[in-house]
XYZ file of C-alpha atoms in Angstrom:
556
model
C 102.176 119.422 65.815
C 103.817 116.818 67.989
C 105.761 117.371 71.139
C 109.025 115.665 71.940
C 108.367 112.052 72.976
C 110.359 110.599 75.835
C 111.291 106.928 75.804
C 109.791 104.752 78.522
C 113.214 103.945 79.901
C 114.198 107.590 80.099
C 110.952 108.529 81.757
C 111.238 105.776 84.323
C 114.669 107.045 85.191
C 113.344 110.566 85.473
C 110.339 109.600 87.534
C 111.854 107.199 89.984
C 115.503 108.137 90.309
C 114.773 111.835 90.390
C 117.354 113.185 87.971
C 115.130 115.916 86.566
C 113.839 119.037 88.283
C 110.351 118.848 89.799
C 107.430 121.140 89.253
C 104.600 122.349 91.445
C 101.469 124.263 90.586
C 99.249 126.740 92.355
C 96.757 124.383 93.995
C 94.317 127.205 94.597
C 93.462 127.261 90.880
C 90.267 125.257 90.432
C 90.686 124.914 86.698
C 89.764 127.716 84.339
C 87.588 127.375 81.287
C 90.611 127.052 79.055
C 91.772 123.990 80.965
C 95.291 125.480 80.947
C 97.364 125.157 84.117
C 98.943 128.099 85.840
C 102.713 128.295 85.607
C 104.412 125.848 87.969
C 106.634 127.347 90.622
C 110.260 126.466 90.106
C 109.824 125.502 86.451
C 108.996 126.788 83.009
C 105.360 127.487 82.200
C 103.554 125.036 79.935
C 103.211 126.093 76.338
C 99.564 126.941 76.981
C 96.211 125.765 75.773
C 96.296 123.418 72.819
C 95.262 125.799 70.099
C 92.873 125.737 67.184
C 94.013 123.465 64.384
C 95.546 120.999 66.829
C 93.100 120.389 69.690
C 89.374 119.850 69.125
C 87.226 120.763 72.149
C 84.451 118.525 70.792
C 84.271 115.797 68.186
C 87.019 113.508 66.957
C 89.883 113.170 66.808
C 90.768 114.931 70.051
C 93.962 116.163 68.404
C 94.655 116.466 64.699
C 98.167 115.053 64.983
C 99.345 112.156 67.169
C 100.027 113.294 70.716
C 101.696 111.067 73.310
C 100.453 111.062 76.884
C 102.832 109.622 79.495
C 100.678 107.543 81.876
C 101.899 105.836 85.036
C 100.012 102.673 86.012
C 100.826 100.478 89.008
C 100.313 96.796 88.224
C 100.429 93.620 90.286
C 103.227 91.146 89.674
C 102.303 88.467 87.177
C 99.671 90.536 85.374
C 100.490 90.811 81.701
C 100.183 94.107 79.826
C 97.807 92.882 77.127
C 95.408 95.690 78.031
C 97.670 98.276 76.414
C 97.069 97.032 72.882
C 93.680 95.394 73.274
C 90.907 96.146 70.812
C 89.340 98.902 72.916
C 92.567 100.810 73.452
C 93.542 100.350 69.809
C 90.228 101.815 68.693
C 90.590 104.622 71.245
C 93.971 105.580 69.783
C 92.544 105.619 66.269
C 89.497 107.600 67.362
C 91.298 110.235 69.436
C 94.852 110.441 68.023
C 96.039 110.346 71.650
C 98.760 107.743 72.126
C 99.128 106.479 75.700
C 102.718 105.768 76.695
C 102.090 103.321 79.548
C 104.747 103.371 82.246
C 104.172 100.244 84.310
C 105.494 99.892 87.846
C 104.996 96.855 90.061
C 103.033 97.311 93.277
C 105.852 95.674 95.219
C 108.269 98.489 94.425
C 105.947 101.468 94.008
C 105.768 102.634 97.658
C 109.484 103.423 97.706
C 109.489 104.791 94.161
C 106.452 106.919 94.982
C 108.405 108.760 97.662
C 111.216 109.524 95.225
C 108.721 110.632 92.584
C 107.038 113.158 94.851
C 110.307 114.332 96.379
C 111.773 115.057 92.953
C 108.626 116.379 91.294
C 109.304 114.185 88.265
C 105.790 113.022 87.534
C 104.283 111.769 84.273
C 101.397 113.568 82.584
C 98.830 111.271 84.172
C 98.637 108.748 87.015
C 96.073 106.058 86.200
C 94.381 104.032 88.930
C 94.252 104.099 92.716
C 96.538 101.092 93.147
C 98.880 102.039 96.029
C 97.992 105.735 95.732
C 96.123 107.013 98.765
C 94.416 110.199 99.890
C 97.412 111.252 101.961
C 99.599 111.035 98.841
C 97.294 113.537 97.148
C 96.870 115.866 100.127
C 100.593 115.953 100.846
C 101.386 116.767 97.207
C 98.525 118.975 95.999
C 100.910 121.235 94.096
C 101.574 118.375 91.685
C 97.937 117.657 90.832
C 95.861 119.706 88.431
C 92.524 120.991 89.798
C 89.916 119.438 87.532
C 86.656 121.288 88.199
C 86.871 123.537 85.154
C 88.210 120.788 82.921
C 85.304 118.532 83.869
C 82.763 121.253 83.167
C 84.163 122.126 79.768
C 85.634 118.912 78.386
C 84.056 115.910 80.140
C 80.373 115.493 79.196
C 80.343 111.743 79.941
C 81.607 112.276 83.482
C 79.201 115.189 83.952
C 76.297 112.882 83.033
C 77.646 110.257 85.431
C 77.731 112.865 88.223
C 74.106 113.715 87.489
C 73.091 110.055 87.567
C 75.172 109.168 90.640
C 75.822 112.308 92.755
C 77.874 110.213 95.164
C 80.623 110.100 92.557
C 81.023 113.880 92.664
C 80.935 113.919 96.469
C 83.557 111.189 96.645
C 85.875 113.108 94.321
C 85.468 116.562 95.892
C 88.145 117.249 98.491
C 87.503 119.307 101.612
C 88.578 122.508 99.852
C 85.848 122.007 97.222
C 88.322 121.041 94.510
C 88.335 117.839 92.466
C 91.954 116.735 92.073
C 91.293 113.105 91.146
C 88.639 111.358 89.103
C 86.347 108.695 90.595
C 85.126 105.274 89.590
C 81.785 103.531 90.047
C 81.844 99.787 89.446
C 78.857 97.885 90.769
C 80.007 94.482 89.491
C 82.552 94.055 92.246
C 81.003 91.944 95.020
C 80.498 92.776 98.693
C 82.327 89.746 100.090
C 86.119 89.682 99.867
C 88.401 86.655 100.164
C 86.694 83.419 101.140
C 88.045 80.097 102.456
C 88.640 77.593 99.654
C 89.463 73.959 100.432
C 90.316 70.828 98.467
C 87.119 68.750 98.590
C 88.774 65.759 96.891
C 91.328 65.563 99.697
C 88.580 65.786 102.294
C 86.730 62.928 100.633
C 89.875 60.827 100.254
C 90.507 61.102 104.000
C 86.867 60.715 105.000
C 86.747 64.198 106.496
C 83.850 66.609 106.623
C 83.914 70.311 105.858
C 85.517 72.084 108.845
C 82.930 74.095 110.757
C 85.171 75.506 113.490
C 88.739 76.752 113.705
C 89.702 73.673 115.726
C 88.261 71.483 112.980
C 90.139 73.518 110.356
C 93.376 72.881 112.228
C 92.624 69.162 112.401
C 91.871 69.036 108.676
C 95.105 70.829 107.779
C 96.995 68.466 110.101
C 95.442 65.518 108.279
C 96.354 67.023 104.918
C 99.957 67.301 106.081
C 100.335 63.889 107.662
C 97.803 61.473 106.146
C 98.740 61.505 102.444
C 95.472 62.892 100.989
C 96.569 62.153 97.411
C 97.600 58.593 98.143
C 101.003 58.869 96.478
C 103.185 60.332 99.223
C 103.899 63.485 97.210
C 104.320 67.050 98.441
C 101.456 68.650 100.343
C 101.263 72.276 101.494
C 98.188 72.533 103.729
C 97.964 76.343 103.597
C 99.874 78.923 101.580
C 99.907 82.636 100.873
C 102.215 85.388 99.705
C 102.981 88.136 102.207
C 106.269 89.525 100.893
C 104.472 91.818 98.449
C 101.623 92.778 100.798
C 101.736 96.583 101.013
C 99.642 96.517 104.162
C 99.883 96.827 107.887
C 98.600 93.353 108.280
C 99.522 90.428 105.979
C 97.945 88.062 108.502
C 94.493 89.620 108.049
C 92.899 86.809 105.973
C 93.329 84.245 108.764
C 92.828 86.834 111.518
C 89.425 87.693 110.041
C 88.145 84.304 111.238
C 88.787 85.479 114.805
C 86.873 88.729 114.285
C 90.005 90.768 113.572
C 88.685 92.231 110.351
C 89.162 95.698 108.951
C 90.616 97.766 106.151
C 93.304 95.721 104.428
C 95.701 98.577 103.742
C 95.631 100.265 107.130
C 94.484 97.601 109.563
C 91.655 99.954 110.572
C 88.112 99.067 111.542
C 85.115 100.706 113.148
C 84.092 98.783 116.249
C 81.215 100.254 118.261
C 81.689 103.585 116.539
C 85.371 103.830 117.402
C 88.338 103.771 115.045
C 90.169 100.580 116.004
C 93.634 99.398 115.036
C 92.971 95.712 114.417
C 96.579 94.462 114.915
C 96.398 95.734 118.519
C 93.273 93.772 119.489
C 92.834 90.579 121.496
C 91.265 89.058 118.377
C 94.552 89.471 116.566
C 96.430 87.988 119.499
C 94.328 84.832 119.272
C 94.777 84.694 115.507
C 98.575 84.920 115.760
C 98.609 82.140 118.345
C 96.612 79.983 115.934
C 98.946 80.793 113.045
C 101.974 80.049 115.210
C 100.515 76.634 115.975
C 100.019 76.018 112.256
C 103.495 77.222 111.380
C 105.414 75.180 113.955
C 103.575 72.009 112.939
C 104.203 72.436 109.238
C 100.602 73.269 108.318
C 101.448 76.728 106.995
C 103.799 77.392 104.091
C 107.206 78.135 105.600
C 107.715 80.687 102.819
C 104.569 82.650 103.730
C 106.547 85.752 104.739
C 109.238 85.565 102.080
C 107.389 84.676 98.882
C 105.506 87.084 96.678
C 101.980 86.432 95.459
C 103.088 85.013 92.107
C 105.228 82.371 93.854
C 102.281 81.313 95.974
C 100.093 81.225 92.867
C 102.589 78.995 91.052
C 102.300 76.479 93.879
C 98.499 76.562 93.758
C 98.363 75.940 90.003
C 101.223 73.422 89.893
C 101.242 71.855 86.444
C 101.531 68.246 87.656
C 98.952 67.958 90.435
C 97.336 69.955 93.253
C 99.746 70.472 96.157
C 97.865 73.069 98.256
C 94.955 72.103 100.486
C 93.561 75.419 101.695
C 93.614 79.050 100.593
C 91.839 82.309 101.270
C 91.033 83.633 97.825
C 88.566 85.024 95.322
C 87.146 81.956 93.597
C 88.415 78.397 93.044
C 89.254 79.164 89.408
C 91.155 82.344 90.327
C 93.113 80.572 93.068
C 93.707 77.135 91.576
C 93.350 77.437 87.819
C 93.245 74.034 86.130
C 92.555 72.284 89.446
C 89.553 74.445 90.353
C 87.074 71.570 90.117
C 88.742 69.908 93.126
C 88.059 72.904 95.385
C 84.996 74.385 97.047
C 84.281 77.622 98.902
C 83.128 77.097 102.474
C 81.678 79.280 105.208
C 84.285 80.886 107.465
C 85.035 78.473 110.320
C 83.623 79.543 113.670
C 85.794 80.683 116.544
C 85.364 79.244 120.067
C 82.192 81.209 120.863
C 80.490 80.007 117.677
C 80.677 83.327 115.813
C 81.819 83.432 112.186
C 83.421 86.347 110.366
C 84.104 87.057 106.696
C 85.878 90.086 105.309
C 84.238 92.449 102.851
C 85.222 94.678 99.971
C 85.182 98.494 100.065
C 82.233 100.346 98.510
C 81.570 100.470 94.783
C 82.667 104.119 94.494
C 86.349 105.000 94.681
C 88.467 108.058 93.934
C 92.084 108.725 92.928
C 91.506 106.734 89.740
C 92.903 109.329 87.314
C 95.139 112.297 88.123
C 96.438 114.916 85.713
C 99.718 116.289 87.000
C 101.049 119.805 86.590
C 103.730 118.355 84.335
C 101.068 117.680 81.706
C 101.577 120.090 78.816
C 97.949 120.109 77.668
C 95.600 119.020 80.475
C 92.552 119.554 78.272
C 93.760 116.685 76.066
C 94.222 114.445 79.103
C 90.745 115.408 80.339
C 89.005 114.659 77.047
C 90.832 111.339 76.798
C 89.767 110.380 80.343
C 86.155 111.191 79.524
C 86.126 108.330 77.034
C 86.223 105.910 79.995
C 82.950 107.184 81.491
C 80.462 105.275 79.373
C 78.996 101.958 80.455
C 80.321 100.309 77.287
C 83.847 101.536 78.011
C 83.554 100.584 81.684
C 82.501 97.039 80.812
C 85.516 96.625 78.542
C 87.812 98.057 81.194
C 86.483 95.528 83.702
C 86.122 92.282 81.736
C 88.303 92.944 78.698
C 87.471 94.250 75.219
C 84.553 93.426 72.958
C 86.771 91.291 70.743
C 85.247 87.815 70.638
C 87.743 86.596 73.221
C 86.734 88.511 76.344
C 83.321 89.890 75.376
C 80.959 89.489 72.469
C 77.670 91.135 71.512
C 74.616 89.058 70.670
C 72.072 89.962 68.025
C 69.727 91.312 70.716
C 72.418 93.714 71.960
C 73.386 91.739 75.074
C 77.065 91.818 75.948
C 78.272 88.375 77.038
C 81.367 87.576 79.113
C 82.899 84.620 77.282
C 84.246 81.486 78.998
C 88.006 81.237 79.568
C 90.230 79.277 77.233
C 92.180 76.239 78.405
C 95.332 78.254 79.139
C 93.773 81.020 81.250
C 91.402 81.671 84.119
C 88.628 84.219 83.823
C 90.117 86.245 86.659
C 93.535 86.254 84.971
C 92.052 87.245 81.644
C 90.234 90.224 83.136
C 93.432 91.507 84.753
C 95.556 90.791 81.673
C 93.280 92.442 79.123
C 91.878 95.372 81.114
C 92.767 97.782 83.934
C 90.183 95.772 85.918
C 89.752 97.271 89.425
C 91.605 100.470 88.637
C 91.029 103.527 86.483
C 87.963 105.704 85.760
C 84.630 103.921 85.237
C 80.871 104.445 85.292
C 79.110 101.106 85.745
C 76.002 101.766 87.860
C 73.847 99.167 89.564
C 70.911 100.149 87.326
C 72.907 99.851 84.108
C 69.906 98.298 82.386
C 68.064 101.621 82.783
C 70.710 103.055 80.464
C 69.902 100.483 77.763
C 72.869 98.233 78.499
C 72.460 94.459 78.758
C 75.137 92.191 80.260
C 75.419 88.457 80.856
C 78.218 87.221 83.104
C 79.794 83.812 82.577
C 78.135 81.741 85.326
C 80.845 79.181 86.066
C 83.926 81.312 86.774
C 85.107 84.845 87.495
C 82.624 87.517 88.531
C 79.605 85.397 87.655
C 80.584 82.610 90.034
C 81.885 85.036 92.688
C 78.529 86.802 92.918
C 77.007 83.410 93.642
C 79.713 82.171 96.006
C 79.601 85.358 98.040
C 76.219 84.234 99.370
C 78.149 81.706 101.495
C 80.092 84.447 103.256
C 77.543 87.270 103.110
C 75.792 86.415 106.416
C 79.117 86.823 108.206
C 80.124 90.230 106.845
C 79.532 93.523 108.602
C 79.820 96.543 106.345
C 79.577 98.797 109.379
C 82.913 97.493 110.651
C 84.724 98.680 107.516
C 86.502 102.001 107.979
C 84.999 104.126 105.183
C 87.401 104.446 102.282
C 85.766 107.723 101.235
C 86.405 109.570 104.506
C 88.454 112.723 103.863
C 91.336 113.951 105.985
C 92.380 117.502 106.740
C 95.966 118.537 106.200
C 96.533 118.461 109.959
C 95.116 114.947 110.255
C 97.206 113.816 107.309
C 100.352 115.243 108.911
C 99.654 113.358 112.126
C 98.979 110.069 110.325
C 102.085 110.389 108.185
C 104.219 111.246 111.220
C 103.478 107.903 112.889
C 102.439 105.544 110.096
C 105.828 104.152 109.055
C 107.004 103.390 112.593
C 103.695 101.730 113.483
C 103.674 99.656 110.316
C 107.292 98.545 110.750
C 106.713 97.453 114.336
C 103.481 95.615 113.549
C 104.674 93.697 110.526
C 108.043 92.673 111.961
C 106.584 91.671 115.328
C 103.620 89.649 114.073
C 105.749 87.842 111.498
C 108.297 86.960 114.171
C 105.612 85.657 116.502
C 104.169 83.421 113.781
C 107.548 82.013 112.749
C 109.317 81.909 116.131
C 106.728 82.343 118.877
C 106.765 84.591 121.938
C 103.409 86.355 121.748
C 102.253 85.261 125.209
C 105.236 86.890 126.919
C 105.611 89.908 124.644
C 102.060 91.092 123.887
C 101.860 93.744 126.631
C 105.271 95.117 125.638
C 104.133 95.270 122.007
C 101.029 97.299 122.935
C 103.160 99.645 125.041
C 105.584 100.086 122.147
C 102.735 100.950 119.781
C 101.508 103.618 122.160
C 105.015 104.993 122.633
C 105.425 105.558 118.892
C 102.105 107.367 118.474
C 99.282 104.832 118.059
C 96.817 106.870 120.142
C 97.489 110.070 118.174
C 97.287 108.144 114.897
C 93.913 106.694 115.870
C 92.620 110.083 117.046
C 93.287 111.529 113.588
C 91.417 108.653 111.941
C 88.562 109.009 114.438
C 88.197 112.713 113.652
C 88.029 111.966 109.917
C 85.467 109.232 110.525
C 83.306 111.478 112.709
C 83.336 114.202 110.056
C 82.421 111.657 107.382
C 79.489 110.339 109.416
C 78.301 113.888 110.120
C 78.035 114.401 106.364
């Protein structure tokens, strides 16, 4: 038995142009023991539970004949798709007989395409990964997402064991109505500290400069990079670069603004300051940061393409094939940011603002949700559930973080230790992880106490995660996890409606205004008007909804 297989091109057209009729399910169904969805309203009913002789509730293969699962995955620009045919996924296909048809969409275009997808109801069988898919997308479109409680109980023993070992995973995935619509991830290996300042130490030494300890000293160093020929050959120098054109955030300026204490959630510009939900782009800290960036921009210390170039363009400048041309960057690690030139760069402590305080941004918690969604367009959700369960072993999670156990990304020693291998000459370790695995996205179970489960891992110490876990010690004293708006706070439908009613207008005003101030000036005269405009388009109501969700989260 094999259902009709759609081509990737046809499906993309269906999903994102909206030529086909949409479907919606009865979201009150929490998933029966058969794992079969109720009939969607406005569309034909699925053909029913995959029957005996085709689907195997236990054992392998999952299906006795090849079955294609259409899976949408949002990827970042410049990340190759080598994960789709890596050793782990190849073995998974052979083991299960389930053939993933990966439909890749770039993060730069997905927000607009997402709206069309939900408006039309033309969804794939599965959405894989929480990249650019937020709680409000789920809550606003519950009719399109299969309730998973019953499917988990009957068909997902690996996830059930993970829930027993880490109950926080179940709590994170259970929406306010008691239903699990999306599957979670637990990945301890991601560090606490986020982006860190990285500077060209060779240039500092060539100019006789010390490591900048304050923001004024950072400015002076960047000025020297621009004007004092740090390479000694008169060639191009870009003191500071970045890529904001593909930043799907309220606040592309956040990396620099963090130095001023304007730190918060990257996607929403939210923080918790003194127990209150705070919109960081409306704070005095942000005002000071924009003034600093304006000073950099008008004196040529900041890439004049900061607001127009995408991340991959910025990256190409940082890894220029001839010589280093960038002096300073806020990034993950020197090897991830500068590739072949990494040995010229060092991570430094965040420079102090005028009062001597230092601030570094941090990553969200190690548990996430919305990492795997089965839509009501999926013909046999029990197949999609069993396939997803394969990701919830530590061995699978390691390979979906670092790359497969193939002698290129990972290898196993005689004593059973899994070793992250060094990068080859034409790759960075960070690149390789993103190229050969879903990396930060998708279902995983990788607990902090993985050794208690009999798993042994050795990270490569000189690049990638191994070096990041060491380098984060430089920024760790300046992080404040309590200032991070909790990513696992749930929102009611009413709160979601309020947030969605104001979000687009607030985001448009913030991003256009801050970018204009950096590139053309005017913040001193226009700040009060900007704050008044934010309030006039609903900032207070927007914050009240976030505050209510935060208070409920803290109350447990």
